[in-house]
Amino acid sequence: MFLTAWIEKLARDRWLTTGEYARLLRDRTQESAALLRRLADRERRKHYGTRVYLRGVIDVSSICPNGCVLCSQRIDAECLRYRMRPREILDCCEEAQGLELSNLVLRCGPDRFYSEKMLSVLVERLHRSFPDCTVTLAMGERSREGLEMLYNAGADRYLLLQETAEKNRFRQLHPPPMCWERRLHCLNELKDIGFQTGCGFLVGWPGQTVEDLSMELKFLEEFQPHSVELVSLDADGELLSFLISLVRLILPNALLTAPGAPAEGVLAGANVVSVGVTPGRDSFPLCGGGRVEGPATIDSLAALRRELADVGFEVDMGRDDWNG
Ligand code: SF4
């Protein structure tokens, strides 16, 4: 009974205590999940109707100086290392435009090869070449001056996952020089500069508890990002859907990316699906978002349209602007 009361309270007030979030997660039932999903669906429809936006993600580099424990491209990991030059990135964006993907995400860890000066020229060039596109950067922590330069060049959004909002966990998963205070500082700078700011957390790391997850939800409640990504590390699908619905009730007008199977995520309250457009590469930087299948083709996008249409949603290829 208290589960229903808390879900209704969340839909009304947009917040719960961390203890209430933890109990909702620990004691979740089919009935509480169904109620949550119904209310999340109502909120998403109120703000975005049945439209689902697509984002074309380009993993521009797999080179990163950091050693985050769970990341497949940490400095000491054995993985395919590559770095796309600006010309290659432009070509890739052109291919994405050919597929009518107008929301472009350039993603990597903090690879210093990509100076703010270089990125500013690239962003300006993208807007000149593709006037209807949006450019989201997910390129790690940067200085305020650097971020301002990117904003002034026309970058629409910046995505930087906090990964975990629990300071001690962050320290365990991110060896120095990374630190939670710097991550939070950078997120605050992004909002302050005026970026549509995206953040998110990891679901399914070893030993993660419902108390940890409740801290992540509390962080979103307090930070009020414009967009949210949950990154599944082999997380249970029902738990992921439950979390998506909770996030939708906390942030009714957020752009919320489906973390796994698109139809399941959308039915739980997501309104964005990411598709990969990087040719033959899979860098998956945890600080910049979840794994995406790719590269997208006309056929795979048509299949995605059908999959979403089967559950009552339609793909919108236009700009995925925050409806705030
Ligand atoms: S999570 Fe980001 S910063 Fe950490 S190793 Fe991976 S790409 Fe680098």
PDB file of C-alpha atoms and ligand atoms in Angstrom, residues 61-75 108-111 140-141 163 173-174 178 183 283-288, ligand 1:
ATOM      1  CA  SER A  61      38.071   8.280 -30.313  1.00  0.00           C
ATOM      2  CA  SER A  62      38.923   5.423 -27.995  1.00  0.00           C
ATOM      3  CA  ILE A  63      41.989   7.130 -26.571  1.00  0.00           C
ATOM      4  CA  CYS A  64      41.684   8.324 -22.998  1.00  0.00           C
ATOM      5  CA  PRO A  65      44.317   9.164 -20.381  1.00  0.00           C
ATOM      6  CA  ASN A  66      42.156   7.961 -17.489  1.00  0.00           C
ATOM      7  CA  GLY A  67      41.792   4.581 -15.827  1.00  0.00           C
ATOM      8  CA  CYS A  68      38.144   4.276 -14.770  1.00  0.00           C
ATOM      9  CA  VAL A  69      37.796   0.738 -13.464  1.00  0.00           C
ATOM     10  CA  LEU A  70      34.653  -0.259 -15.383  1.00  0.00           C
ATOM     11  CA  CYS A  71      35.455   1.399 -18.703  1.00  0.00           C
ATOM     12  CA  SER A  72      36.457  -0.780 -21.639  1.00  0.00           C
ATOM     13  CA  GLN A  73      38.683   1.983 -23.018  1.00  0.00           C
ATOM     14  CA  ARG A  74      40.548   2.928 -19.837  1.00  0.00           C
ATOM     15  CA  ILE A  75      44.213   3.630 -20.406  1.00  0.00           C
ATOM     16  CA  CYS A 108      34.758  10.188 -26.477  1.00  0.00           C
ATOM     17  CA  GLY A 109      36.606  10.426 -23.180  1.00  0.00           C
ATOM     18  CA  PRO A 110      38.732  13.508 -22.476  1.00  0.00           C
ATOM     19  CA  ASP A 111      41.110  12.916 -25.404  1.00  0.00           C
ATOM     20  CA  GLY A 140      34.748  14.590 -20.922  1.00  0.00           C
ATOM     21  CA  GLU A 141      35.563  17.175 -18.301  1.00  0.00           C
ATOM     22  CA  GLU A 163      28.300   7.749 -13.390  1.00  0.00           C
ATOM     23  CA  LEU A 173      35.743   3.474  -9.638  1.00  0.00           C
ATOM     24  CA  HIS A 174      37.810   6.472 -10.785  1.00  0.00           C
ATOM     25  CA  MET A 178      39.735  11.994 -11.411  1.00  0.00           C
ATOM     26  CA  ARG A 183      32.970  16.111 -12.109  1.00  0.00           C
ATOM     27  CA  SER A 283      34.493   2.815 -28.211  1.00  0.00           C
ATOM     28  CA  PHE A 284      31.763   3.017 -25.526  1.00  0.00           C
ATOM     29  CA  PRO A 285      33.134   5.680 -23.172  1.00  0.00           C
ATOM     30  CA  LEU A 286      31.242   5.280 -19.901  1.00  0.00           C
ATOM     31  CA  CYS A 287      31.527   8.983 -19.096  1.00  0.00           C
ATOM     32  CA  GLY A 288      29.653   9.818 -22.319  1.00  0.00           C
TER      33      GLY A 288
HETATM   34  S1  SF4 B   1      34.896   6.519 -18.369  1.00  0.00           S
HETATM   35 FE1  SF4 B   1      35.494   8.235 -19.683  1.00  0.00          FE
HETATM   36  S2  SF4 B   1      37.205   9.208 -18.572  1.00  0.00           S
HETATM   37 FE2  SF4 B   1      36.965   7.144 -17.705  1.00  0.00          FE
HETATM   38  S3  SF4 B   1      38.382   5.829 -18.845  1.00  0.00           S
HETATM   39 FE3  SF4 B   1      36.383   5.709 -19.851  1.00  0.00          FE
HETATM   40  S4  SF4 B   1      36.444   7.273 -21.464  1.00  0.00           S
HETATM   41 FE4  SF4 B   1      38.097   7.716 -20.014  1.00  0.00          FE
END
